[in-house]
């Protein structure tokens, strides 16, 4: 269940996600035309509003908005100035590709980045990763980290 | 005269005061620390040493059922399709790191972090069952193994002449596990995933917030049904091994993944059977106890963190105060004795409207407080309260560290990795679980198994490899 503000001015549906608006009073901005609406919700139900408050400052943006009579026109979460972003974005740096790391969170070496294949006969692999021999540059970096006191026990 | 229904602290066996508790606890704790000797598991024997098991499994559910045996000391041979391998290897969480290496044929895509913990301590070989040459190899392995777990679609191994009825002829002591989606029956040919099990078995419908709160049926973020049903298979295997000791005979175990989730329904099914009541979801509040749930606090414990999981979400607290004196104390802490007057008995409190009101008032009280403040205030008042911890806090927990539940290990291939699975499943004084390594590349042990164990010449193995049989 999710309440909406269907903007009369521009025919846009602004979605009010229940977790934010369950018990909420304030002003929200239409994602399309910027009209500001006052609402007061109690226990998930629209108690007052939506009541246009032209010219006033909004408190919050909708999470998502779309124009149902307009095919697929929509404002996904995080559209600058229109909708607010998901807070559950996994990382503060969202690269959208594999994050390749050579060291664990406590700065010890991990074998976690693409490397040339090194399989033996019929795909058999040696058991130990001799980091000094197989990844000398990582070994060097590791020694530097030790010197700088960045390698922790936990 | 004392009420005979009332249990008095003085009448119970055990300590009568905190001092007495500390006195009694200390020697017992010392004893536990000594016999479990966390961190020194490797000097003790494994309970299942001498058992050899074949794992023709994929993803989490069936691999985990075998990994349990490996952690308990059995020798496990994991069989993967050449070049393709266990698809779980390619399910690294988006934007997470990859573990090198995979295989010569797919050098650019490492094995993803999602595969961790499911195939512990195993030898890895590759084998294409379709090929005629493969059959002899598999039969040889069956002759010298105790059992096999597979997860192919129903009848697939039968079609390839390697189901229970064929393998039993070769080795009558053989224990055969088919772990599949639905098991035999009208729905036999559906594949399954953890989320499908949670949906199909009615578990998702009772998880999440009530519709009145904008809630939807919710699946658990992790594959808890995979891990859970895998463990159930392991229990079945141990029983089959015991049965074999008595009779000398093997067993076939058929395990449907979706059925495992039905067990988690608890009293939901008998409730329907008796009263026709369909259980509904009730979010973070308990349907049978009040107060006994999770509340949201106004302030995060880490307001300045960059990571949104810490910054925005470190503000939930589990609160339990369902018996009358505790509830009275809670009402006094939040300065709402009127609530106590209104809901003096548990029967009144546990009703839906009462819960809505009570939790809302607690959350109002917590609105200007951080999670740790709320926990501190309630704990000092003698009320059970626990922060809803995130993974970082679990990793940093002193309690888990001291018990070795979560620990770092130097994996021979992967280097520095953190391990919880093996060590989170109970301590053994004589035969502890242990983790030698997490996983290995595809076909990593082809020479070890085909040459050293089965005695095929290297030239034959090389030939199979070139032909794509292994
Ligand atoms: Zn508008």
Coordinates of C-alpha atoms and ligand atoms in Angstrom, one line a residue:
Chain A
X1 CA 0.0 0.0 0.0
X2 CA 1.2 3.4 -0.9
X3 CA -0.6 6.7 -1.0
X4 CA -0.2 9.1 -3.9
X5 CA -0.6 12.7 -4.9
X6 CA -2.1 12.9 -8.3
X7 CA -1.1 16.4 -9.4
X8 CA -4.1 18.1 -11.1
X9 CA -1.9 20.6 -12.8
X10 CA 0.2 18.3 -14.8
X11 CA -1.4 14.8 -14.4
X12 CA 1.6 13.3 -12.6
X13 CA 1.3 10.6 -10.0
X14 CA 3.7 11.2 -7.1
X15 CA 4.2 8.1 -5.0
X16 CA 4.4 8.4 -1.2
X17 CA 6.2 5.4 0.2
X18 CA 4.6 4.2 3.4
X19 CA 7.7 4.1 5.5
X20 CA 8.3 7.8 5.2
X21 CA 4.8 9.0 5.3
X22 CA 3.2 6.7 7.8
X23 CA 2.8 9.5 10.4
X24 CA 3.8 12.6 8.6
X25 CA 2.8 16.2 8.2
X26 CA 4.5 18.6 5.8
X27 CA 4.9 19.7 2.2
X28 CA 5.9 17.6 -0.8
X29 CA 6.8 18.8 -4.3
X30 CA 5.3 17.4 -7.5
X31 CA 8.1 15.9 -9.5
X32 CA 6.9 17.2 -12.9
X33 CA 5.6 20.8 -12.4
X34 CA 7.0 21.6 -9.0
X35 CA 3.6 22.4 -7.4
X36 CA 3.9 22.1 -3.6
X37 CA 1.2 20.2 -1.7
X38 CA 0.6 20.1 2.1
X39 CA -0.4 16.7 3.5
X40 CA -1.0 15.3 6.9
X41 CA -1.0 11.5 7.2
X42 CA -2.0 9.5 10.3
X43 CA -1.3 5.8 10.4
X44 CA -0.9 5.6 6.7
X45 CA -4.1 7.4 5.9
X46 CA -4.5 10.8 4.3
X47 CA -6.0 12.8 7.2
X48 CA -5.6 16.3 5.5
X49 CA -4.7 17.3 2.0
X50 CA -3.3 17.1 -0.6
X51 CA -3.8 20.9 -0.5
X52 CA -1.9 23.1 -3.0
X53 CA 0.5 25.6 -1.4
X54 CA 1.9 27.4 -4.4
X55 CA 5.2 29.2 -3.8
X56 CA 6.0 27.5 -0.5
X57 CA 9.1 25.5 0.1
X58 CA 8.7 21.7 0.1
X59 CA 10.0 19.5 3.0
X60 CA 10.5 16.4 0.9
X61 CA 10.5 15.0 -2.6
X62 CA 8.5 11.9 -3.7
X63 CA 10.4 8.7 -4.1
X64 CA 9.1 8.0 -7.5
X65 CA 6.7 9.6 -10.0
X66 CA 5.1 8.7 -13.3
X67 CA 2.6 9.9 -15.8
X68 CA 0.2 7.0 -16.4
X69 CA -1.5 8.5 -19.4
X70 CA 1.8 9.1 -21.0
X71 CA 3.3 5.7 -21.6
X72 CA 6.5 5.1 -19.9
X73 CA 7.4 8.6 -18.8
X74 CA 8.6 8.5 -15.2
X75 CA 11.0 9.9 -12.7
X76 CA 13.0 7.1 -11.1
X77 CA 14.4 7.5 -7.6
X78 CA 17.3 9.9 -7.4
X79 CA 16.3 12.2 -10.3
X80 CA 18.0 15.5 -9.4
X81 CA 15.5 18.0 -8.0
X82 CA 12.6 15.7 -8.8
X83 CA 12.7 12.7 -6.6
X84 CA 14.8 11.7 -3.7
X85 CA 17.4 8.9 -3.9
X86 CA 17.1 5.5 -2.3
X87 CA 19.1 5.5 0.9
X88 CA 19.8 1.9 0.4
X89 CA 22.3 2.5 -2.3
X90 CA 25.0 -0.1 -1.5
X91 CA 28.0 2.1 -1.6
X92 CA 28.9 5.7 -1.3
X93 CA 30.9 5.2 -4.6
X94 CA 28.5 3.4 -6.9
X95 CA 30.7 2.4 -9.8
X96 CA 28.5 -0.2 -11.3
X97 CA 31.3 -2.7 -11.9
X98 CA 33.3 -5.1 -9.9
X99 CA 35.4 -3.4 -7.3
X100 CA 38.8 -5.2 -7.5
X101 CA 40.7 -5.3 -4.3
X102 CA 44.1 -6.7 -3.4
X103 CA 43.8 -6.3 0.3
X104 CA 41.2 -7.2 2.9
X105 CA 39.7 -4.7 5.2
X106 CA 42.5 -5.3 7.7
X107 CA 45.1 -4.8 4.8
X108 CA 46.3 -8.3 4.3
X109 CA 46.6 -9.7 0.8
X110 CA 43.7 -11.4 -0.9
X111 CA 43.7 -13.1 -4.3
X112 CA 40.8 -11.1 -5.5
X113 CA 41.5 -9.5 -8.9
X114 CA 41.7 -10.8 -12.4
X115 CA 45.0 -12.4 -13.2
X116 CA 46.3 -14.4 -16.1
X117 CA 45.3 -18.1 -16.0
X118 CA 47.9 -20.3 -14.4
X119 CA 46.4 -23.7 -14.6
X120 CA 48.6 -26.8 -14.7
X121 CA 48.0 -30.1 -16.4
X122 CA 44.3 -30.6 -17.1
X123 CA 43.3 -27.5 -15.1
X124 CA 45.0 -28.7 -11.9
X125 CA 46.2 -26.0 -9.6
X126 CA 48.9 -25.8 -7.1
X127 CA 47.6 -25.6 -3.6
X128 CA 49.4 -22.7 -2.1
X129 CA 49.4 -19.1 -3.4
X130 CA 53.0 -18.0 -2.8
X131 CA 52.3 -14.4 -3.0
X132 CA 55.9 -13.3 -3.0
X133 CA 56.6 -15.4 -6.1
X134 CA 53.2 -15.2 -7.9
X135 CA 52.3 -11.6 -7.2
X136 CA 55.6 -9.8 -6.4
X137 CA 54.0 -6.3 -6.8
X138 CA 51.3 -7.1 -4.2
X139 CA 54.0 -8.5 -1.9
X140 CA 55.9 -5.2 -2.2
X141 CA 52.7 -3.2 -1.5
X142 CA 52.1 -5.4 1.5
X143 CA 55.6 -4.7 2.9
X144 CA 54.9 -1.0 2.5
X145 CA 51.6 -1.4 4.4
X146 CA 53.4 -3.2 7.2
X147 CA 56.0 -0.5 7.5
X148 CA 53.3 2.2 7.6
X149 CA 51.5 0.2 10.4
X150 CA 48.4 -0.3 8.4
X151 CA 48.2 -4.0 8.8
X152 CA 45.9 -4.9 11.7
X153 CA 45.1 -8.1 13.5
X154 CA 41.4 -7.5 13.4
Chain B
X1 CA 0.9 -19.0 51.8
X2 CA 2.9 -18.5 48.6
X3 CA 1.0 -19.0 45.4
X4 CA 2.0 -22.5 44.2
X5 CA 1.8 -21.4 40.6
X6 CA 4.4 -18.7 41.2
X7 CA 8.0 -19.7 40.7
X8 CA 10.2 -17.9 43.2
X9 CA 13.9 -17.1 42.5
X10 CA 14.9 -18.5 46.0
X11 CA 13.3 -21.9 45.1
X12 CA 15.1 -22.3 41.9
X13 CA 18.4 -24.2 41.8
X14 CA 21.4 -22.1 40.9
X15 CA 22.8 -18.7 41.9
X16 CA 20.7 -16.4 44.1
X17 CA 22.7 -13.2 43.5
X18 CA 24.9 -11.7 40.9
X19 CA 28.0 -12.4 43.1
X20 CA 27.0 -16.0 43.4
X21 CA 26.4 -16.2 39.6
X22 CA 29.9 -14.8 39.0
X23 CA 31.3 -17.3 41.4
X24 CA 29.6 -20.2 39.8
X25 CA 30.2 -19.0 36.3
X26 CA 33.9 -18.5 36.4
X27 CA 35.1 -22.1 36.8
X28 CA 32.6 -23.3 34.3
X29 CA 33.7 -20.7 31.8
X30 CA 37.3 -21.7 32.4
X31 CA 36.4 -25.3 31.8
X32 CA 34.6 -24.5 28.5
X33 CA 37.5 -22.3 27.3
X34 CA 39.8 -25.2 28.0
X35 CA 37.9 -28.0 26.4
X36 CA 36.8 -26.2 23.3
X37 CA 40.2 -24.5 22.9
X38 CA 39.0 -22.2 20.1
X39 CA 41.6 -21.6 17.5
X40 CA 43.3 -24.9 18.0
X41 CA 40.7 -27.1 16.2
X42 CA 43.3 -28.5 13.8
X43 CA 45.2 -30.6 16.4
X44 CA 42.0 -32.6 17.0
X45 CA 40.5 -35.3 14.8
X46 CA 37.5 -34.8 12.6
X47 CA 34.3 -36.7 13.5
X48 CA 33.7 -38.0 9.9
X49 CA 37.3 -38.9 9.0
X50 CA 37.2 -41.9 6.7
X51 CA 34.0 -40.9 5.0
X52 CA 34.4 -40.0 1.3
X53 CA 31.5 -38.2 -0.4
X54 CA 30.9 -37.0 -4.0
X55 CA 29.2 -33.6 -4.5
X56 CA 27.5 -33.2 -7.9
X57 CA 25.9 -30.0 -6.7
X58 CA 25.3 -26.4 -7.6
X59 CA 24.4 -23.1 -6.0
X60 CA 24.0 -23.1 -2.2
X61 CA 21.4 -25.6 -1.0
X62 CA 22.9 -28.9 -2.0
X63 CA 26.6 -27.8 -1.8
X64 CA 26.0 -26.7 1.7
X65 CA 24.6 -30.1 2.7
X66 CA 28.0 -31.6 1.6
X67 CA 30.1 -28.8 3.0
X68 CA 28.8 -29.7 6.4
X69 CA 30.3 -33.2 6.0
X70 CA 33.6 -31.6 4.8
X71 CA 33.7 -29.3 7.8
X72 CA 33.2 -32.4 10.1
X73 CA 36.2 -34.1 8.6
X74 CA 34.9 -36.1 5.6
X75 CA 36.8 -36.2 2.3
X76 CA 34.7 -34.5 -0.3
X77 CA 35.1 -34.5 -4.1
X78 CA 33.2 -31.8 -5.8
X79 CA 32.4 -32.5 -9.4
X80 CA 31.8 -29.6 -11.8
X81 CA 31.0 -29.5 -15.5
X82 CA 34.1 -28.7 -17.4
X83 CA 34.3 -25.0 -18.6
X84 CA 30.8 -24.2 -17.1
X85 CA 31.3 -25.1 -13.5
X86 CA 29.0 -24.4 -10.6
X87 CA 26.9 -21.4 -11.7
X88 CA 27.2 -20.0 -8.2
X89 CA 30.8 -19.0 -9.1
X90 CA 29.3 -16.3 -11.4
X91 CA 27.0 -14.7 -8.9
X92 CA 29.2 -12.3 -7.2
X93 CA 27.2 -9.6 -5.6
X94 CA 27.1 -6.6 -7.9
X95 CA 30.0 -4.2 -7.4
X96 CA 31.7 -6.6 -5.1
X97 CA 35.2 -8.1 -5.5
X98 CA 36.0 -11.3 -7.4
X99 CA 38.2 -14.0 -6.2
X100 CA 40.7 -15.3 -8.6
X101 CA 41.1 -17.7 -10.3
X102 CA 38.4 -19.5 -12.1
X103 CA 39.7 -21.6 -15.0
X104 CA 41.9 -21.4 -18.0
X105 CA 38.8 -21.1 -20.2
X106 CA 37.3 -18.1 -18.3
X107 CA 40.3 -16.3 -17.0
X108 CA 38.7 -12.8 -17.1
X109 CA 35.8 -13.7 -14.8
X110 CA 36.8 -14.7 -11.4
X111 CA 34.8 -16.7 -9.0
X112 CA 32.4 -14.4 -7.2
X113 CA 32.3 -13.9 -3.5
X114 CA 28.7 -15.3 -3.4
X115 CA 30.1 -18.8 -3.5
X116 CA 32.0 -18.6 -0.2
X117 CA 31.1 -21.0 2.6
X118 CA 29.1 -23.4 0.5
X119 CA 31.9 -25.8 -0.6
X120 CA 34.4 -25.8 2.2
X121 CA 37.3 -28.3 2.4
X122 CA 36.6 -30.0 -0.9
X123 CA 38.7 -31.3 -3.8
X124 CA 37.6 -30.0 -7.1
X125 CA 37.4 -32.1 -10.3
X126 CA 35.6 -31.5 -13.6
X127 CA 33.6 -34.2 -15.4
X128 CA 31.0 -34.2 -18.2
X129 CA 28.5 -37.0 -17.3
X130 CA 27.1 -37.0 -20.8
X131 CA 30.2 -38.6 -22.2
X132 CA 30.6 -42.3 -22.4
X133 CA 34.2 -42.0 -21.1
X134 CA 32.8 -40.3 -18.0
X135 CA 30.7 -43.2 -16.9
X136 CA 33.5 -45.5 -16.0
X137 CA 35.2 -42.8 -14.0
X138 CA 32.1 -42.0 -12.0
X139 CA 31.4 -45.7 -11.3
X140 CA 35.0 -46.1 -10.1
X141 CA 34.5 -43.2 -7.7
X142 CA 31.2 -44.6 -6.5
X143 CA 32.9 -47.9 -5.6
X144 CA 35.3 -46.2 -3.3
X145 CA 33.0 -43.6 -1.8
X146 CA 30.3 -43.6 0.8
X147 CA 27.8 -41.5 -0.9
X148 CA 26.8 -38.8 -3.4
X149 CA 24.7 -35.7 -3.4
X150 CA 23.2 -34.4 -6.6
X151 CA 20.7 -31.6 -7.5
X152 CA 19.9 -32.2 -11.1
X153 CA 16.3 -32.2 -12.4
X154 CA 14.3 -35.3 -11.4
X155 CA 15.4 -38.3 -13.4
X156 CA 18.4 -36.7 -15.0
X157 CA 20.9 -39.0 -13.2
X158 CA 18.6 -41.9 -13.9
X159 CA 18.7 -41.1 -17.6
X160 CA 22.5 -41.1 -17.4
X161 CA 22.4 -44.5 -15.6
X162 CA 23.9 -43.1 -12.4
X163 CA 20.8 -42.8 -10.1
X164 CA 20.4 -44.7 -6.9
X165 CA 19.1 -47.9 -8.6
X166 CA 22.2 -48.1 -10.8
X167 CA 24.8 -47.1 -8.2
X168 CA 23.3 -49.4 -5.5
X169 CA 24.2 -52.3 -7.8
X170 CA 27.8 -51.2 -7.9
X171 CA 28.0 -50.4 -4.2
X172 CA 25.1 -51.6 -1.9
X173 CA 26.4 -49.5 1.0
X174 CA 26.1 -46.3 -1.1
X175 CA 24.1 -43.4 0.3
X176 CA 22.5 -41.4 -2.4
X177 CA 21.0 -37.9 -2.0
X178 CA 18.8 -36.2 -4.5
X179 CA 18.2 -32.6 -3.4
X180 CA 15.8 -30.9 -5.7
X181 CA 13.2 -28.2 -5.9
X182 CA 9.9 -30.0 -5.5
X183 CA 10.6 -33.7 -5.2
X184 CA 8.4 -36.2 -7.0
X185 CA 4.7 -35.4 -7.3
X186 CA 2.6 -33.2 -9.5
X187 CA 5.1 -30.4 -9.5
X188 CA 8.1 -32.7 -10.1
X189 CA 9.6 -30.7 -13.0
X190 CA 9.9 -27.3 -11.5
X191 CA 13.3 -26.0 -10.7
X192 CA 13.7 -24.2 -7.4
X193 CA 15.5 -21.4 -5.7
X194 CA 15.6 -20.3 -2.2
X195 CA 13.2 -17.4 -2.9
X196 CA 10.9 -19.8 -4.7
X197 CA 10.9 -22.1 -1.6
X198 CA 10.1 -19.2 0.6
X199 CA 7.2 -18.2 -1.6
X200 CA 5.9 -21.7 -2.4
X201 CA 5.9 -22.9 1.2
X202 CA 4.0 -19.9 2.6
X203 CA 6.9 -18.4 4.4
X204 CA 7.1 -15.2 2.5
X205 CA 3.4 -14.5 3.1
X206 CA 4.0 -14.2 6.8
X207 CA 7.2 -12.2 6.6
X208 CA 7.2 -8.5 6.4
X209 CA 4.9 -5.7 7.5
X210 CA 1.2 -5.9 7.5
X211 CA -0.6 -4.4 4.5
X212 CA -2.0 -1.7 6.7
X213 CA 1.6 -0.4 7.1
X214 CA 2.3 -0.5 3.4
X215 CA 3.9 -3.9 3.8
X216 CA 4.4 -6.6 1.3
X217 CA 5.4 -10.3 1.6
X218 CA 9.1 -10.3 2.1
X219 CA 11.9 -12.7 1.3
X220 CA 14.8 -12.9 3.6
X221 CA 17.8 -11.0 2.2
X222 CA 20.0 -14.1 2.4
X223 CA 19.2 -17.6 1.2
X224 CA 18.2 -18.8 4.6
X225 CA 16.1 -21.7 3.2
X226 CA 19.1 -22.9 1.2
X227 CA 21.3 -22.9 4.2
X228 CA 18.6 -24.4 6.4
X229 CA 17.6 -27.2 4.0
X230 CA 21.2 -28.0 3.3
X231 CA 21.7 -28.6 7.0
X232 CA 18.6 -30.8 7.1
X233 CA 20.1 -33.0 4.4
X234 CA 23.3 -33.3 6.4
X235 CA 21.2 -34.5 9.4
X236 CA 19.6 -37.1 7.1
X237 CA 23.0 -38.2 5.8
X238 CA 24.3 -38.7 9.4
X239 CA 21.2 -40.8 10.2
X240 CA 21.7 -42.9 7.0
X241 CA 25.4 -43.5 8.0
X242 CA 24.2 -44.7 11.4
X243 CA 21.6 -47.0 9.8
X244 CA 24.3 -48.4 7.5
X245 CA 26.5 -49.2 10.5
X246 CA 23.7 -51.4 11.8
X247 CA 22.5 -53.0 8.6
X248 CA 25.4 -52.6 6.1
X249 CA 23.0 -51.1 3.6
X250 CA 22.8 -47.7 1.8
X251 CA 19.8 -45.4 1.5
X252 CA 18.4 -43.0 -1.0
X253 CA 17.4 -39.6 0.5
X254 CA 15.0 -37.5 -1.5
X255 CA 14.8 -33.9 -0.3
X256 CA 12.6 -31.2 -1.7
X257 CA 13.9 -27.8 -1.0
X258 CA 10.4 -26.1 -1.0
X259 CA 9.3 -28.5 1.8
X260 CA 12.0 -27.3 4.1
X261 CA 10.4 -23.9 4.4
X262 CA 7.1 -25.4 5.4
X263 CA 8.7 -26.5 8.7
X264 CA 9.4 -22.8 9.5
X265 CA 5.7 -22.1 9.4
X266 CA 5.6 -23.3 13.0
X267 CA 2.1 -23.1 14.5
X268 CA 0.7 -21.5 11.4
X269 CA -0.4 -24.8 9.8
X270 CA -2.0 -26.3 12.9
X271 CA -3.6 -22.9 13.6
X272 CA -5.3 -23.2 10.2
X273 CA -6.2 -26.8 10.7
X274 CA -7.9 -26.2 14.0
X275 CA -9.5 -22.8 13.6
X276 CA -9.4 -21.9 9.9
X277 CA -7.3 -18.9 10.7
X278 CA -4.8 -17.9 8.0
X279 CA -1.8 -16.4 9.7
X280 CA -0.8 -12.9 8.6
X281 CA 2.4 -10.9 8.7
X282 CA 2.9 -8.6 11.5
X283 CA 6.2 -6.9 10.8
X284 CA 8.6 -6.4 13.6
X285 CA 6.0 -7.0 16.3
X286 CA 5.3 -10.4 17.8
X287 CA 1.8 -11.7 17.3
X288 CA 1.8 -13.5 20.6
X289 CA 3.8 -11.3 22.9
X290 CA 3.7 -7.6 23.5
X291 CA 6.0 -5.8 24.0
X292 CA 8.4 -8.0 22.1
X293 CA 9.6 -6.4 18.8
X294 CA 11.8 -4.0 17.0
X295 CA 11.4 -0.3 17.2
X296 CA 13.0 2.5 15.3
X297 CA 14.9 5.3 17.1
X298 CA 15.3 8.8 15.9
X299 CA 19.0 9.0 15.8
X300 CA 21.7 6.8 14.2
X301 CA 24.6 5.6 16.2
X302 CA 26.9 6.7 13.3
X303 CA 25.5 10.0 12.1
X304 CA 28.7 11.0 10.3
X305 CA 29.4 7.7 8.5
X306 CA 29.8 7.8 4.7
X307 CA 28.2 4.4 4.3
X308 CA 24.4 4.7 4.3
X309 CA 23.9 1.3 5.9
X310 CA 25.7 2.6 9.0
X311 CA 24.5 6.2 8.8
X312 CA 20.8 5.7 8.3
X313 CA 20.1 2.2 9.5
X314 CA 22.0 1.9 12.8
X315 CA 18.8 3.0 14.7
X316 CA 16.7 -0.1 15.4
X317 CA 16.4 -1.7 18.8
X318 CA 14.8 -5.0 19.8
X319 CA 12.8 -4.5 23.0
X320 CA 11.2 -7.2 25.1
X321 CA 9.0 -6.3 28.1
X322 CA 5.9 -8.6 27.8
X323 CA 5.3 -9.6 31.3
X324 CA 3.4 -7.2 33.5
X325 CA 6.2 -6.0 35.8
X326 CA 8.5 -5.4 32.8
X327 CA 5.8 -3.6 30.9
X328 CA 5.1 -1.4 33.9
X329 CA 8.8 -0.5 34.1
X330 CA 8.9 0.3 30.4
X331 CA 5.8 2.6 30.8
X332 CA 7.5 4.3 33.7
X333 CA 10.7 4.8 31.6
X334 CA 8.9 6.4 28.7
X335 CA 6.7 8.3 31.2
X336 CA 3.4 6.9 30.0
X337 CA 2.0 5.2 33.1
X338 CA -1.4 5.8 31.6
X339 CA -0.5 3.1 29.0
X340 CA 0.1 0.7 31.8
X341 CA -3.2 1.6 33.4
X342 CA -4.9 1.0 30.0
X343 CA -3.2 -2.3 29.2
X344 CA -2.5 -3.9 32.5
X345 CA -2.8 -7.5 31.3
X346 CA -1.0 -9.2 28.6
X347 CA -4.2 -10.3 26.9
X348 CA -5.1 -6.7 26.4
X349 CA -1.7 -5.6 25.3
X350 CA -1.3 -8.3 22.6
X351 CA -4.4 -7.2 20.7
X352 CA -3.6 -5.5 17.4
X353 CA -5.0 -2.0 18.2
X354 CA -3.1 -2.1 21.5
X355 CA 0.2 -3.0 19.8
X356 CA -0.3 -0.2 17.3
X357 CA -0.7 2.2 20.1
X358 CA 2.0 0.9 22.4
X359 CA 4.8 0.6 19.8
X360 CA 4.0 4.0 18.5
X361 CA 4.4 5.5 22.0
X362 CA 7.7 3.8 22.5
X363 CA 8.9 5.1 19.2
X364 CA 7.8 8.6 20.0
X365 CA 9.8 8.3 23.2
X366 CA 12.8 7.1 21.2
X367 CA 12.4 9.8 18.5
X368 CA 15.1 12.1 20.0
X369 CA 17.4 9.3 21.1
X370 CA 20.1 7.2 19.4
X371 CA 20.0 3.5 19.2
X372 CA 22.7 3.0 21.9
X373 CA 21.0 5.5 24.2
X374 CA 17.7 3.6 24.0
X375 CA 19.5 0.3 24.7
X376 CA 21.4 1.8 27.6
X377 CA 18.3 3.4 29.3
X378 CA 16.2 0.2 28.9
X379 CA 19.0 -2.1 30.0
X380 CA 19.6 0.0 33.1
X381 CA 15.9 -0.3 33.9
X382 CA 16.2 -4.0 33.7
X383 CA 14.4 -4.4 30.4
X384 CA 15.8 -6.6 27.7
X385 CA 17.0 -4.5 24.8
X386 CA 19.4 -5.3 22.0
X387 CA 20.6 -3.1 19.1
X388 CA 19.8 -4.5 15.7
X389 CA 23.3 -5.1 14.6
X390 CA 24.7 -4.9 11.1
X391 CA 27.4 -7.1 9.6
X392 CA 30.2 -4.7 10.6
X393 CA 29.2 -4.9 14.2
X394 CA 28.9 -8.7 14.1
X395 CA 32.4 -8.8 12.7
X396 CA 33.6 -6.5 15.5
X397 CA 31.7 -8.3 18.3
X398 CA 33.9 -9.3 21.2
X399 CA 31.5 -12.1 22.1
X400 CA 31.8 -13.7 18.7
X401 CA 35.6 -13.1 18.6
X402 CA 36.2 -14.8 21.9
X403 CA 34.2 -17.8 20.9
X404 CA 35.8 -17.9 17.4
X405 CA 32.4 -17.7 15.7
X406 CA 33.7 -15.1 13.3
X407 CA 37.4 -15.2 12.5
X408 CA 40.0 -14.5 10.0
X409 CA 41.8 -17.3 8.2
X410 CA 44.7 -17.4 5.8
X411 CA 43.2 -19.4 3.0
X412 CA 45.9 -21.2 1.0
X413 CA 44.6 -19.9 -2.3
X414 CA 42.6 -16.9 -1.5
X415 CA 44.7 -15.3 1.2
X416 CA 43.0 -13.2 3.9
X417 CA 39.3 -14.1 4.3
X418 CA 36.9 -13.9 7.1
X419 CA 35.1 -17.1 8.0
X420 CA 31.9 -17.5 10.0
X421 CA 30.1 -20.5 8.6
X422 CA 32.1 -23.5 9.9
X423 CA 32.7 -21.9 13.3
X424 CA 29.2 -20.7 13.9
X425 CA 27.5 -24.1 14.0
X426 CA 28.4 -25.3 17.5
X427 CA 31.6 -26.2 19.4
X428 CA 32.8 -29.8 19.8
X429 CA 35.2 -30.6 22.6
X430 CA 36.7 -33.7 20.9
X431 CA 36.0 -33.4 17.2
X432 CA 35.5 -29.8 16.3
X433 CA 34.5 -28.5 12.9
X434 CA 37.3 -26.7 11.0
X435 CA 37.9 -25.0 7.7
X436 CA 41.0 -25.8 5.8
X437 CA 40.1 -23.9 2.7
X438 CA 37.1 -22.3 1.2
X439 CA 36.9 -23.3 -2.5
X440 CA 39.3 -24.1 -5.3
X441 CA 39.4 -23.4 -9.0
X442 CA 37.5 -25.6 -11.5
X443 CA 39.4 -28.9 -12.0
X444 CA 42.0 -27.9 -9.5
X445 CA 42.3 -31.5 -8.2
X446 CA 41.9 -33.3 -11.5
X447 CA 45.4 -34.8 -11.3
X448 CA 45.1 -35.6 -7.6
X449 CA 41.8 -37.6 -8.0
X450 CA 42.1 -39.0 -11.5
X451 CA 45.8 -39.9 -11.4
X452 CA 46.7 -40.3 -7.7
X453 CA 43.4 -41.8 -6.5
X454 CA 42.1 -43.7 -9.5
X455 CA 45.4 -44.4 -11.2
X456 CA 44.7 -43.1 -14.7
X457 CA 47.9 -42.1 -16.6
X458 CA 48.6 -38.4 -17.0
X459 CA 48.4 -38.8 -20.8
X460 CA 44.9 -40.1 -20.6
X461 CA 43.9 -37.2 -18.3
X462 CA 45.5 -34.7 -20.6
X463 CA 43.5 -36.3 -23.5
X464 CA 40.2 -36.1 -21.6
X465 CA 41.0 -32.5 -20.8
X466 CA 41.6 -31.6 -24.5
X467 CA 38.4 -33.4 -25.5
X468 CA 36.4 -31.5 -22.9
X469 CA 35.5 -34.7 -20.9
X470 CA 37.0 -33.1 -17.8
Ligands
LIG1 ZN1 2.4 18.5 -11.0

